[in-house]
Amino acid sequence: MSNLAAHSQMEEIHGDQVRDLMAALARAVLWPFRWRVLTILLMQVASQIMLLASLVLPWQLLQVLITGRSRIDGWVLGADTHGGKIAVLIALAVLCFCAYAFLQWLVKKAIARLSTLILGHLNKTRLVANHRLLGKRVLGVVIGALSSTVIALLFCLVIALLHPLLALLAISCVLGLVMVVGFYYRFERVQKIQNTLQGNVLTVINVSFALGFLIIVLDYINGTMRPLLTLFILLLGMRQLMAASVNGLVNFLSIIKYFQQINMLLLPRSQQVSLFSTTDFVQRFEQATLKQWLLPWVVECNYCHRDPEIIQCRLLYGRAIAHVLVCDTDSHGSPRYMLLKCYVTARENEALHETALLSEVSGHCYGAIPTVPVLRASGCLPWCSFVLLEVGDQPPQWKNSEERKPWMNELRQCLRHVPLPNRLITQYTATFASLPERMRKIKASHFAYLTQEDKQRFQVERFMRLWPFMVVEMERVPKCLTVQNLSSARVAVIDNHMLLLDWQGWVYDTLGTHWPLSAKLHAEVLEMISSQWESSESQQGWSEFNSPTMAANYVALAARAHEFCQRCQLNNDPGALNMMAGLIKAYEAISLADEQNKAKAERSIEH
């Protein structure tokens, strides 16, 4: 998703795309929950009425203090005396403000509940845990834009009923603001415009106040002056109208900023709005066009024997890579499945990287059937690079990011046993710095800017004394094939057996380097190492360590050290500093185990 988001920021989002997105949101997301959305909007309207009342009532209180009369005379019980009027007005003002605050709290709870219901109703396969948080955020932006629009219309109606000319001026101000934002949108980034709007809310309101006072002065000159209470309500309405308009524009710009996230997280695939122009590459994978060129091509090149059939076609990575699953029948009439992967010209290096790896390890088995698909062919067409893989005699079942999680342990086990020739290992290590190399680049001067108090709190000096020893320990950890982001590794399952796909982004580095940090890190590592500890192949790699527990300590330290180096490289110093205590603790676990082993060895020698 990050690639798509980055791409969307590079291209200007046009008005028709935003219009299509809003229509799709209304149709696919809001309409099925229209009564809940209507309830939220009514609560927003009621809260604004309560806010307006809580601001108008103090004006009446001031009028009672000055003249002894107010608008509540004769229709509120207990407001017959001067003191009674003051008490009633104060109570009503407090009650209205409390009602406003309570309704605002209810609106937040209702939006959160609506988000949960909508995301559950969509049941999107992409919605892993962090995506659900993003889904709630972007849905809040959509509801916020809708609420701001309704509130602006409400106050525009109030002003129109009390003063049509002032309402015309207010509409002109809002339209002018929209035109200014629309003009600058062509030249500046959305975030910058949002910041400018939010930083100039008071300026916009003050300008609208000044224009409102101008209309009042004209009324006074023409002898059509409204009562003071009406003027006060008009000015408050003008203020709330402009504030709601600015909030609505900010939320609308947020919809543009989160365009692709809204597209992917909230809309069904069939109703998603495309940000990308239909390139020649994309057109070739449309259903009608695909059959015209692909099927004759695979038969002509003898990749298929008789009557091939296209089972599935998927466009990935911002429509830059296409996966086409083709079913063929062999001479005995048995089905045979092949996966054609096409890369746009800009990704030719990834195709070459994948071809180089699969040329050496294709057909590798981790179990009864191949876990690594067999490389059938590779090369270039005038408009793309391609890789053709044989995946077996049964259709693969693709696993999304949530469904991959139970397979992570098997994926790691498999990668440890994929045989890599020295040529490929040299190629990997030449293009990707190993963990010890990255650790050596971290110097004490990186944290020299900290105050002495901060250095003591984060144990910086002690940590930097231990850091060289940690580097030495990392040299002892065996290396193996791994992937930089296990959660994004595309896999499929055939007969409850895993098939590895997408061989770009794989590296040869210290075992555990790319292991995601979690509270279960040590237990997960220990389970993986223990399951293979007795095998002779594993013993060769871990011969320096006395037990699976000791080996797991080293891998856990490698995972933490890798993440620490990443944060330092990204200048995420708060995150790196907060990791120091954990790294020290992980290193001390290794040191303590070494001391205990030495003590046992000395005792055995003495005996």
Coordinates of C-alpha atoms in Angstrom, one line a residue:
M1 CA 0.0 0.0 0.0
S2 CA 2.9 2.4 0.7
N3 CA 4.0 2.2 -3.0
L4 CA 0.5 3.1 -4.2
A5 CA 0.3 6.0 -1.7
A6 CA 3.7 7.4 -2.8
H7 CA 2.6 7.1 -6.4
S8 CA -0.7 8.9 -5.8
Q9 CA 1.2 11.9 -4.2
M10 CA 3.2 12.2 -7.4
E11 CA 0.1 12.6 -9.6
E12 CA -2.4 15.3 -9.4
I13 CA -5.8 14.0 -8.5
H14 CA -8.4 15.4 -10.8
G15 CA -11.9 16.6 -9.9
D16 CA -13.7 13.8 -11.8
Q17 CA -11.7 11.2 -9.8
V18 CA -12.7 12.9 -6.5
R19 CA -16.3 13.1 -7.6
D20 CA -16.3 9.4 -8.6
L21 CA -14.7 8.5 -5.2
M22 CA -17.4 10.4 -3.3
A23 CA -20.1 8.8 -5.3
A24 CA -18.6 5.4 -4.7
L25 CA -18.3 6.1 -0.9
A26 CA -21.9 7.2 -0.7
R27 CA -23.1 4.2 -2.6
A28 CA -20.9 1.4 -1.2
V29 CA -20.1 2.6 2.4
L30 CA -22.5 5.2 3.7
W31 CA -25.8 4.2 2.1
P32 CA -25.9 0.7 3.7
F33 CA -25.6 2.5 7.1
R34 CA -27.7 5.6 6.1
W35 CA -29.7 5.6 9.4
R36 CA -26.6 5.6 11.5
V37 CA -25.0 8.4 9.4
L38 CA -28.3 10.4 9.6
T39 CA -28.3 10.0 13.4
I40 CA -24.7 11.3 13.6
L41 CA -25.5 14.3 11.4
L42 CA -28.7 15.1 13.5
M43 CA -26.6 14.9 16.7
Q44 CA -24.1 17.3 15.0
V45 CA -26.9 19.7 14.2
A46 CA -28.3 19.4 17.7
S47 CA -24.9 20.1 19.2
Q48 CA -24.5 23.2 17.1
I49 CA -27.9 24.4 18.2
M50 CA -26.9 23.9 21.8
L51 CA -23.6 25.7 21.2
L52 CA -25.5 28.6 19.7
A53 CA -27.9 28.7 22.6
S54 CA -25.1 28.6 25.2
L55 CA -23.6 31.7 23.5
V56 CA -26.9 33.6 23.1
L57 CA -28.1 33.0 26.7
P58 CA -25.2 35.0 28.2
W59 CA -26.2 37.9 26.0
Q60 CA -29.7 37.7 27.5
L61 CA -28.1 37.6 31.0
L62 CA -26.3 40.8 30.1
Q63 CA -29.5 42.4 29.0
V64 CA -31.2 41.4 32.3
L65 CA -28.3 43.0 34.3
I66 CA -28.6 46.2 32.2
T67 CA -32.3 46.6 31.6
G68 CA -34.0 44.1 33.9
R69 CA -35.8 42.5 31.0
S70 CA -35.1 39.5 28.7
R71 CA -36.7 37.4 26.0
I72 CA -37.6 34.7 28.5
D73 CA -40.1 36.9 30.3
G74 CA -43.5 35.3 30.6
W75 CA -42.7 31.9 29.1
V76 CA -40.2 30.4 31.7
L77 CA -41.5 29.5 35.2
G78 CA -39.5 31.0 38.0
A79 CA -38.4 34.0 35.9
D80 CA -40.7 36.6 37.5
T81 CA -38.2 38.3 39.7
H82 CA -34.9 39.9 38.8
G83 CA -32.9 37.2 40.7
G84 CA -35.0 34.4 39.2
K85 CA -34.3 35.6 35.7
I86 CA -30.6 35.6 36.4
A87 CA -30.7 32.1 37.9
V88 CA -32.8 30.7 35.1
L89 CA -30.5 32.2 32.4
I90 CA -27.3 30.9 34.1
A91 CA -28.9 27.4 34.5
L92 CA -30.0 27.3 30.9
A93 CA -26.6 28.5 29.6
V94 CA -24.8 25.8 31.7
L95 CA -27.4 23.1 30.6
C96 CA -27.0 24.0 26.9
F97 CA -23.2 23.9 27.1
C98 CA -23.2 20.6 28.9
A99 CA -25.7 19.3 26.3
Y100 CA -23.3 20.5 23.6
A101 CA -20.3 18.7 25.2
F102 CA -22.3 15.5 25.7
L103 CA -23.5 15.5 22.1
Q104 CA -20.0 16.0 20.9
W105 CA -18.9 13.0 23.0
L106 CA -21.8 10.9 21.6
V107 CA -20.8 11.9 18.0
K108 CA -17.2 10.6 18.6
K109 CA -18.5 7.4 20.0
A110 CA -21.0 7.0 17.2
I111 CA -18.3 7.6 14.5
A112 CA -16.1 5.0 16.2
R113 CA -18.9 2.5 16.3
L114 CA -19.9 3.2 12.7
S115 CA -16.2 2.7 11.7
T116 CA -16.1 -0.7 13.4
L117 CA -19.4 -1.8 11.7
I118 CA -18.4 -0.6 8.3
L119 CA -15.0 -2.2 8.4
G120 CA -16.5 -5.4 9.7
H121 CA -19.2 -5.3 7.0
L122 CA -16.7 -4.8 4.2
N123 CA -14.5 -7.7 5.5
K124 CA -11.6 -6.5 3.3
T125 CA -8.7 -9.0 3.1
R126 CA -6.3 -6.1 3.1
L127 CA -7.4 -4.9 6.6
V128 CA -4.7 -6.2 8.9
A129 CA -4.4 -4.6 12.3
N130 CA -2.6 -1.4 11.3
H131 CA -4.8 -1.0 8.3
R132 CA -7.9 -1.1 10.5
L133 CA -6.6 2.0 12.4
L134 CA -6.0 3.8 9.1
G135 CA -9.4 2.7 7.9
K136 CA -11.0 4.3 11.0
R137 CA -9.0 7.5 10.5
V138 CA -10.0 7.9 6.8
L139 CA -13.6 7.1 7.6
G140 CA -13.5 9.8 10.3
V141 CA -12.3 12.2 7.6
V142 CA -15.2 11.3 5.4
I143 CA -17.8 11.7 8.1
G144 CA -16.1 14.9 9.2
A145 CA -16.4 16.4 5.7
L146 CA -20.1 15.4 5.6
S147 CA -20.8 16.9 9.1
S148 CA -19.0 20.2 8.3
T149 CA -21.0 20.5 5.1
V150 CA -24.3 19.9 7.0
I151 CA -23.4 22.4 9.7
A152 CA -22.4 25.0 7.1
L153 CA -25.7 24.6 5.4
L154 CA -27.5 24.8 8.7
F155 CA -26.0 28.2 9.6
C156 CA -26.4 29.4 6.1
L157 CA -30.1 28.7 6.4
V158 CA -30.3 30.5 9.8
I159 CA -28.6 33.6 8.3
A160 CA -30.8 33.5 5.3
L161 CA -34.0 33.5 7.4
L162 CA -32.8 36.4 9.5
H163 CA -30.9 38.5 6.9
P164 CA -31.0 37.4 3.1
L165 CA -28.4 40.0 2.1
L166 CA -25.9 38.8 4.8
A167 CA -26.6 35.2 3.7
L168 CA -25.6 36.1 0.1
L169 CA -22.4 37.7 1.4
A170 CA -21.7 34.5 3.5
I171 CA -22.2 32.3 0.4
S172 CA -19.9 34.6 -1.6
C173 CA -17.2 34.3 1.1
V174 CA -17.4 30.5 1.2
L175 CA -17.3 30.3 -2.6
G176 CA -14.3 32.7 -2.7
L177 CA -12.5 30.5 -0.2
V178 CA -13.2 27.4 -2.3
M179 CA -12.0 29.1 -5.4
V180 CA -8.7 30.2 -3.7
V181 CA -8.1 26.7 -2.5
G182 CA -8.9 25.3 -5.9
F183 CA -6.5 27.7 -7.6
Y184 CA -3.6 27.0 -5.3
Y185 CA -4.2 23.2 -5.3
R186 CA -2.9 23.2 -8.9
F187 CA 0.5 24.5 -7.7
E188 CA 1.0 23.3 -4.1
R189 CA 0.8 20.1 -2.1
V190 CA -2.4 19.2 -0.2
Q191 CA -0.7 19.1 3.2
K192 CA 0.7 22.6 2.8
I193 CA -2.7 24.0 1.8
Q194 CA -4.3 22.2 4.9
N195 CA -1.7 23.8 7.2
T196 CA -2.3 27.2 5.7
L197 CA -6.1 26.9 6.1
Q198 CA -5.8 25.6 9.7
G199 CA -3.3 28.4 10.6
N200 CA -5.5 31.1 9.2
V201 CA -9.0 30.1 10.6
L202 CA -9.1 33.3 12.7
T203 CA -8.1 35.5 9.8
V204 CA -10.9 34.0 7.7
I205 CA -13.5 34.5 10.5
N206 CA -12.3 38.1 11.1
V207 CA -12.6 38.9 7.5
S208 CA -16.2 37.5 7.5
F209 CA -16.9 39.5 10.7
A210 CA -15.7 42.7 9.0
L211 CA -17.9 42.1 6.0
G212 CA -20.8 41.3 8.2
F213 CA -20.3 44.6 10.1
L214 CA -20.3 46.4 6.8
I215 CA -23.7 45.0 6.0
I216 CA -24.9 46.0 9.5
V217 CA -23.6 49.6 8.9
L218 CA -25.5 49.7 5.6
D219 CA -28.7 48.6 7.5
Y220 CA -28.2 51.4 10.0
I221 CA -27.7 54.0 7.3
N222 CA -30.9 52.7 5.4
G223 CA -32.9 52.6 8.7
T224 CA -33.5 48.8 8.5
M225 CA -31.4 48.0 11.6
R226 CA -32.3 44.6 13.2
P227 CA -32.7 44.1 17.0
L228 CA -29.4 43.6 18.9
L229 CA -30.2 39.9 19.7
T230 CA -30.8 39.2 16.0
L231 CA -27.5 40.9 15.1
F232 CA -25.7 38.9 17.7
I233 CA -27.2 35.6 16.3
L234 CA -26.2 36.7 12.8
L235 CA -22.6 37.3 13.8
L236 CA -22.4 34.0 15.6
G237 CA -24.0 32.2 12.7
M238 CA -21.5 33.9 10.3
R239 CA -18.6 32.8 12.6
Q240 CA -19.8 29.2 12.8
L241 CA -20.5 29.1 9.0
M242 CA -17.0 30.1 8.2
A243 CA -15.4 27.8 10.8
A244 CA -17.5 24.9 9.4
S245 CA -16.5 25.8 5.9
V246 CA -12.8 25.8 6.7
N247 CA -13.2 22.5 8.5
G248 CA -15.1 21.1 5.6
L249 CA -12.3 22.1 3.2
V250 CA -9.6 20.7 5.4
N251 CA -11.5 17.4 5.6
F252 CA -12.1 17.4 1.8
L253 CA -8.3 17.9 1.3
S254 CA -7.7 15.0 3.6
I255 CA -10.0 12.9 1.4
I256 CA -7.7 13.8 -1.5
K257 CA -4.6 13.1 0.6
Y258 CA -5.9 9.7 1.7
F259 CA -7.4 9.1 -1.8
Q260 CA -5.7 5.8 -2.4
Q261 CA -6.1 4.6 1.2
I262 CA -9.8 5.3 1.1
N263 CA -9.9 3.5 -2.3
M264 CA -8.2 0.4 -1.0
L265 CA -9.5 0.1 2.5
L266 CA -13.2 1.2 2.3
L267 CA -14.3 0.4 -1.2
P268 CA -15.0 -3.0 -2.8
R269 CA -12.6 -3.8 -5.6
S270 CA -15.3 -3.5 -8.2
Q271 CA -16.0 0.1 -7.2
Q272 CA -12.5 1.4 -6.7
V273 CA -11.6 4.6 -8.5
S274 CA -8.4 4.3 -10.6
L275 CA -5.7 7.0 -10.1
F276 CA -3.6 5.6 -12.9
S277 CA -3.9 6.2 -16.6
T278 CA -4.6 3.1 -18.6
T279 CA -1.1 2.4 -19.9
D280 CA -0.3 0.0 -22.7
F281 CA 0.9 -2.5 -20.1
V282 CA -2.5 -2.4 -18.2
Q283 CA -4.5 -2.6 -21.4
R284 CA -2.8 -5.8 -22.4
F285 CA -4.2 -7.5 -19.2
E286 CA -7.8 -6.5 -19.6
Q287 CA -10.0 -9.5 -19.9
A288 CA -10.8 -9.2 -23.6
T289 CA -7.3 -8.2 -24.7
L290 CA -5.5 -10.8 -22.6
K291 CA -7.0 -13.8 -24.3
Q292 CA -6.1 -12.4 -27.7
W293 CA -2.4 -12.2 -27.2
L294 CA -1.5 -14.5 -24.3
L295 CA -3.1 -17.8 -25.3
P296 CA -1.7 -17.8 -28.9
W297 CA 1.7 -16.7 -27.5
V298 CA 2.1 -19.5 -24.9
V299 CA 1.0 -22.1 -27.6
E300 CA 3.4 -20.7 -30.2
C301 CA 6.3 -20.8 -27.8
N302 CA 5.5 -24.4 -26.8
Y303 CA 4.9 -23.3 -23.2
C304 CA 1.5 -25.0 -23.3
H305 CA 0.2 -28.1 -25.2
R306 CA -3.5 -27.9 -25.8
D307 CA -6.3 -25.5 -25.1
P308 CA -4.8 -23.4 -22.3
E309 CA -7.2 -21.5 -20.1
I310 CA -6.7 -18.3 -18.1
I311 CA -7.7 -18.9 -14.5
Q312 CA -6.8 -15.6 -12.9
C313 CA -5.1 -12.3 -13.7
R314 CA -4.0 -9.8 -11.0
L315 CA -2.2 -6.4 -11.3
L316 CA 0.1 -5.7 -8.4
Y317 CA 2.4 -3.0 -7.1
G318 CA 0.6 0.0 -8.6
R319 CA -0.2 -2.0 -11.9
A320 CA 3.5 -2.5 -12.5
I321 CA 3.5 -6.3 -12.2
A322 CA 1.0 -8.7 -13.6
H323 CA 0.4 -12.3 -12.4
V324 CA -1.5 -14.5 -14.8
L325 CA -2.4 -18.1 -13.7
V326 CA -2.8 -20.4 -16.7
C327 CA -4.1 -23.9 -16.8
D328 CA -2.9 -26.4 -19.4
T329 CA -3.3 -30.1 -20.0
D330 CA -0.5 -32.5 -20.6
S331 CA -0.4 -35.5 -23.0
H332 CA -2.3 -37.6 -20.5
G333 CA -5.1 -35.1 -20.0
S334 CA -4.0 -34.0 -16.5
P335 CA -4.1 -30.3 -15.6
R336 CA -0.9 -28.4 -15.3
Y337 CA -0.7 -24.9 -13.8
M338 CA 1.7 -22.1 -14.8
L339 CA 2.2 -18.6 -13.4
L340 CA 3.2 -15.9 -15.9
K341 CA 4.7 -12.8 -14.2
C342 CA 5.1 -9.7 -16.4
Y343 CA 7.1 -6.6 -15.2
V344 CA 6.9 -3.1 -16.7
T345 CA 10.2 -2.0 -18.3
A346 CA 11.1 0.1 -15.3
R347 CA 11.1 -3.1 -13.1
E348 CA 13.3 -5.1 -15.5
N349 CA 16.0 -5.4 -12.8
E350 CA 13.6 -7.2 -10.5
A351 CA 12.8 -9.7 -13.2
L352 CA 16.5 -10.3 -13.8
H353 CA 17.1 -10.7 -10.1
E354 CA 14.3 -13.2 -9.8
T355 CA 15.5 -15.1 -12.9
A356 CA 19.0 -15.3 -11.5
L357 CA 17.8 -16.8 -8.2
L358 CA 15.3 -19.2 -9.7
S359 CA 17.8 -20.4 -12.2
E360 CA 19.7 -21.9 -9.3
V361 CA 17.0 -23.0 -6.8
S362 CA 13.8 -23.6 -8.9
G363 CA 12.0 -26.8 -8.0
H364 CA 13.6 -26.9 -4.5
C365 CA 11.5 -29.1 -2.2
Y366 CA 10.9 -28.5 1.5
G367 CA 8.6 -31.5 2.0
A368 CA 6.9 -33.8 -0.6
I369 CA 6.4 -31.3 -3.4
P370 CA 8.4 -28.3 -4.6
T371 CA 8.2 -25.2 -2.4
V372 CA 10.0 -23.1 -4.9
P373 CA 8.3 -23.1 -8.3
V374 CA 10.1 -24.4 -11.4
L375 CA 11.5 -21.7 -13.7
R376 CA 10.1 -22.6 -17.2
A377 CA 11.2 -19.6 -19.2
S378 CA 12.2 -15.9 -18.8
G379 CA 13.0 -13.1 -21.2
C380 CA 11.8 -9.8 -22.6
L381 CA 8.9 -8.8 -24.8
P382 CA 8.8 -5.4 -26.5
W383 CA 6.7 -4.0 -23.7
C384 CA 7.7 -6.0 -20.6
S385 CA 10.0 -8.5 -19.0
F386 CA 8.5 -11.9 -18.1
V387 CA 9.1 -14.9 -15.9
L388 CA 7.1 -18.1 -16.5
L389 CA 6.9 -20.6 -13.6
E390 CA 5.4 -24.1 -13.3
V391 CA 3.5 -24.4 -10.0
G392 CA 2.3 -28.1 -10.2
D393 CA -0.8 -30.0 -11.1
Q394 CA -3.2 -28.4 -8.6
P395 CA -4.4 -24.8 -8.5
P396 CA -2.6 -22.6 -5.9
Q397 CA -4.7 -20.8 -3.3
W398 CA -3.3 -17.3 -2.8
K399 CA -2.9 -16.1 0.8
N400 CA -3.5 -12.5 1.8
S401 CA -1.5 -10.7 4.5
E402 CA -3.8 -12.0 7.3
E403 CA -3.9 -15.6 6.1
R404 CA -0.1 -15.7 5.7
K405 CA 0.6 -15.3 9.4
P406 CA 0.2 -19.0 10.4
W407 CA 2.7 -19.9 7.6
M408 CA 5.5 -17.6 8.8
N409 CA 7.3 -20.2 10.8
E410 CA 7.2 -22.7 7.9
L411 CA 8.4 -19.9 5.6
R412 CA 11.4 -19.2 7.8
Q413 CA 12.2 -22.9 8.0
C414 CA 12.1 -23.3 4.3
L415 CA 14.3 -20.3 3.6
R416 CA 17.0 -21.7 5.9
H417 CA 17.2 -24.8 3.7
V418 CA 17.1 -23.2 0.3
P419 CA 20.5 -24.1 -1.2
L420 CA 22.3 -21.0 -2.5
P421 CA 25.5 -21.3 -4.7
N422 CA 28.5 -19.2 -3.7
R423 CA 28.0 -17.0 -6.8
L424 CA 24.6 -15.8 -5.6
I425 CA 25.8 -15.4 -2.0
T426 CA 28.6 -13.2 -3.3
Q427 CA 26.0 -11.2 -5.4
Y428 CA 23.7 -10.7 -2.3
T429 CA 26.5 -9.7 0.1
A430 CA 28.0 -7.3 -2.5
T431 CA 24.7 -5.4 -2.9
F432 CA 23.4 -5.5 0.7
A433 CA 25.4 -4.6 3.8
S434 CA 25.3 -7.3 6.4
L435 CA 24.1 -6.6 9.9
P436 CA 27.6 -6.4 11.5
E437 CA 28.7 -4.0 8.8
R438 CA 25.7 -1.8 9.5
M439 CA 26.3 -2.0 13.2
R440 CA 29.9 -0.8 12.9
K441 CA 28.6 2.5 11.3
I442 CA 26.8 3.5 14.5
K443 CA 29.2 5.6 16.5
A444 CA 29.0 7.2 20.0
S445 CA 29.0 10.7 18.2
H446 CA 25.5 9.9 16.9
F447 CA 24.1 10.6 20.4
A448 CA 26.6 13.3 21.4
Y449 CA 23.9 16.0 21.3
L450 CA 22.1 14.5 24.3
T451 CA 22.3 16.2 27.7
Q452 CA 24.1 14.4 30.5
E453 CA 20.8 13.7 32.2
D454 CA 19.4 12.1 29.0
K455 CA 22.6 10.0 28.6
Q456 CA 22.2 8.7 32.1
R457 CA 18.5 8.0 31.7
F458 CA 19.0 6.0 28.4
Q459 CA 22.3 4.4 29.6
V460 CA 24.0 5.7 26.4
E461 CA 27.6 5.4 27.7
R462 CA 27.2 1.9 29.0
F463 CA 25.4 0.9 25.8
M464 CA 28.2 2.3 23.5
R465 CA 30.8 0.4 25.7
L466 CA 28.9 -2.9 25.0
W467 CA 28.2 -2.1 21.4
P468 CA 31.5 -3.4 19.9
F469 CA 31.0 -6.7 21.9
M470 CA 27.5 -7.0 20.4
V471 CA 29.0 -6.6 16.9
V472 CA 31.5 -9.4 17.6
E473 CA 28.6 -11.7 18.8
M474 CA 26.7 -10.9 15.6
E475 CA 29.6 -12.2 13.6
R476 CA 29.0 -15.7 15.1
V477 CA 25.3 -15.9 13.9
P478 CA 24.9 -18.0 10.8
K479 CA 23.6 -16.4 7.6
C480 CA 20.8 -17.6 5.4
L481 CA 18.3 -16.5 2.8
T482 CA 15.7 -14.2 4.2
V483 CA 13.2 -11.6 3.1
Q484 CA 13.2 -8.0 4.2
N485 CA 9.5 -8.0 5.1
L486 CA 8.0 -11.4 5.9
S487 CA 4.5 -10.0 6.2
S488 CA 4.5 -8.9 2.6
A489 CA 6.1 -12.1 1.1
R490 CA 3.5 -13.4 -1.3
V491 CA 2.8 -17.1 -0.8
A492 CA 0.2 -19.6 -2.1
V493 CA -0.9 -23.0 -0.7
I494 CA -1.2 -26.2 -2.7
D495 CA -2.7 -29.1 -0.8
N496 CA -1.8 -27.5 2.6
H497 CA 1.8 -27.1 1.3
M498 CA 3.4 -23.7 0.9
L499 CA 4.6 -22.3 -2.4
L500 CA 6.9 -19.2 -2.4
L501 CA 6.4 -16.4 -4.9
D502 CA 7.7 -12.9 -5.7
W503 CA 11.5 -13.4 -5.3
Q504 CA 12.4 -9.8 -5.4
G505 CA 13.4 -8.2 -2.0
W506 CA 15.1 -11.4 -0.7
V507 CA 18.5 -11.0 0.9
Y508 CA 21.3 -13.2 2.3
D509 CA 22.0 -11.9 5.8
T510 CA 22.4 -12.8 9.5
L511 CA 19.6 -15.1 10.6
G512 CA 17.0 -13.2 12.5
T513 CA 17.9 -9.8 11.1
H514 CA 14.5 -9.2 9.5
W515 CA 12.5 -10.9 12.3
P516 CA 9.7 -8.6 13.4
L517 CA 10.0 -7.5 17.0
S518 CA 7.3 -8.7 19.4
A519 CA 6.8 -9.9 22.9
K520 CA 6.9 -13.5 21.5
L521 CA 10.1 -13.0 19.6
H522 CA 12.3 -15.2 21.8
A523 CA 9.7 -18.0 22.0
E524 CA 9.1 -18.0 18.2
V525 CA 12.9 -18.1 17.5
L526 CA 13.4 -20.9 20.0
E527 CA 10.6 -23.0 18.4
M528 CA 12.0 -22.6 15.0
I529 CA 15.6 -23.5 16.0
S530 CA 14.6 -26.4 18.3
S531 CA 12.6 -28.1 15.6
Q532 CA 15.7 -28.5 13.5
W533 CA 18.4 -28.6 16.2
E534 CA 19.1 -32.4 16.0
S535 CA 19.7 -32.4 12.2
S536 CA 23.3 -32.6 11.0
E537 CA 22.8 -29.7 8.6
S538 CA 21.6 -27.5 11.5
Q539 CA 24.4 -28.6 13.8
Q540 CA 27.0 -27.4 11.2
G541 CA 25.6 -23.9 11.3
W542 CA 25.1 -23.7 15.1
S543 CA 28.2 -25.7 16.2
E544 CA 29.5 -22.8 18.3
F545 CA 26.4 -22.8 20.5
N546 CA 25.6 -25.3 23.3
S547 CA 21.8 -25.3 23.1
P548 CA 18.8 -24.0 21.1
T549 CA 18.1 -21.5 23.9
M550 CA 21.5 -20.0 23.5
A551 CA 21.1 -19.8 19.7
A552 CA 17.7 -18.2 20.2
N553 CA 19.3 -15.5 22.4
Y554 CA 21.7 -14.6 19.5
V555 CA 18.9 -14.4 16.9
A556 CA 16.8 -12.3 19.2
L557 CA 19.7 -9.9 19.7
A558 CA 20.2 -9.8 15.9
A559 CA 16.5 -8.8 15.4
R560 CA 16.9 -6.0 18.0
A561 CA 20.2 -4.8 16.6
H562 CA 18.8 -4.7 13.1
E563 CA 15.8 -2.6 14.2
F564 CA 18.1 -0.3 16.2
C565 CA 20.3 0.3 13.1
Q566 CA 17.2 1.0 11.0
R567 CA 16.0 3.6 13.4
C568 CA 19.4 5.3 13.6
Q569 CA 19.6 5.4 9.8
L570 CA 16.1 7.0 9.6
N571 CA 17.0 9.5 12.3
N572 CA 14.3 8.1 14.5
D573 CA 16.4 8.8 17.6
P574 CA 13.6 8.5 20.2
G575 CA 12.8 5.1 18.9
A576 CA 16.5 4.1 18.9
L577 CA 17.1 5.4 22.4
N578 CA 14.1 3.5 23.7
M579 CA 15.6 0.3 22.3
M580 CA 18.9 0.6 24.2
A581 CA 17.6 -1.0 27.4
G582 CA 16.3 -4.0 25.5
L583 CA 19.5 -4.5 23.6
I584 CA 21.5 -4.3 26.8
K585 CA 19.2 -6.9 28.4
A586 CA 19.4 -9.2 25.4
Y587 CA 23.3 -9.0 25.4
E588 CA 23.4 -9.6 29.2
A589 CA 21.3 -12.8 28.7
I590 CA 24.0 -14.0 26.3
S591 CA 26.9 -13.0 28.6
L592 CA 25.2 -14.6 31.6
A593 CA 24.7 -17.9 29.7
D594 CA 28.4 -17.8 28.6
E595 CA 29.5 -17.4 32.2
Q596 CA 27.3 -20.2 33.4
N597 CA 28.7 -22.5 30.7
K598 CA 32.3 -21.6 31.6
A599 CA 31.6 -22.3 35.2
K600 CA 30.1 -25.7 34.3
A601 CA 33.1 -26.6 32.2
E602 CA 35.5 -25.6 34.9
R603 CA 33.6 -27.7 37.4
S604 CA 33.6 -30.7 35.1
I605 CA 37.4 -30.4 34.6
E606 CA 38.0 -30.3 38.3
H607 CA 35.9 -33.4 38.9

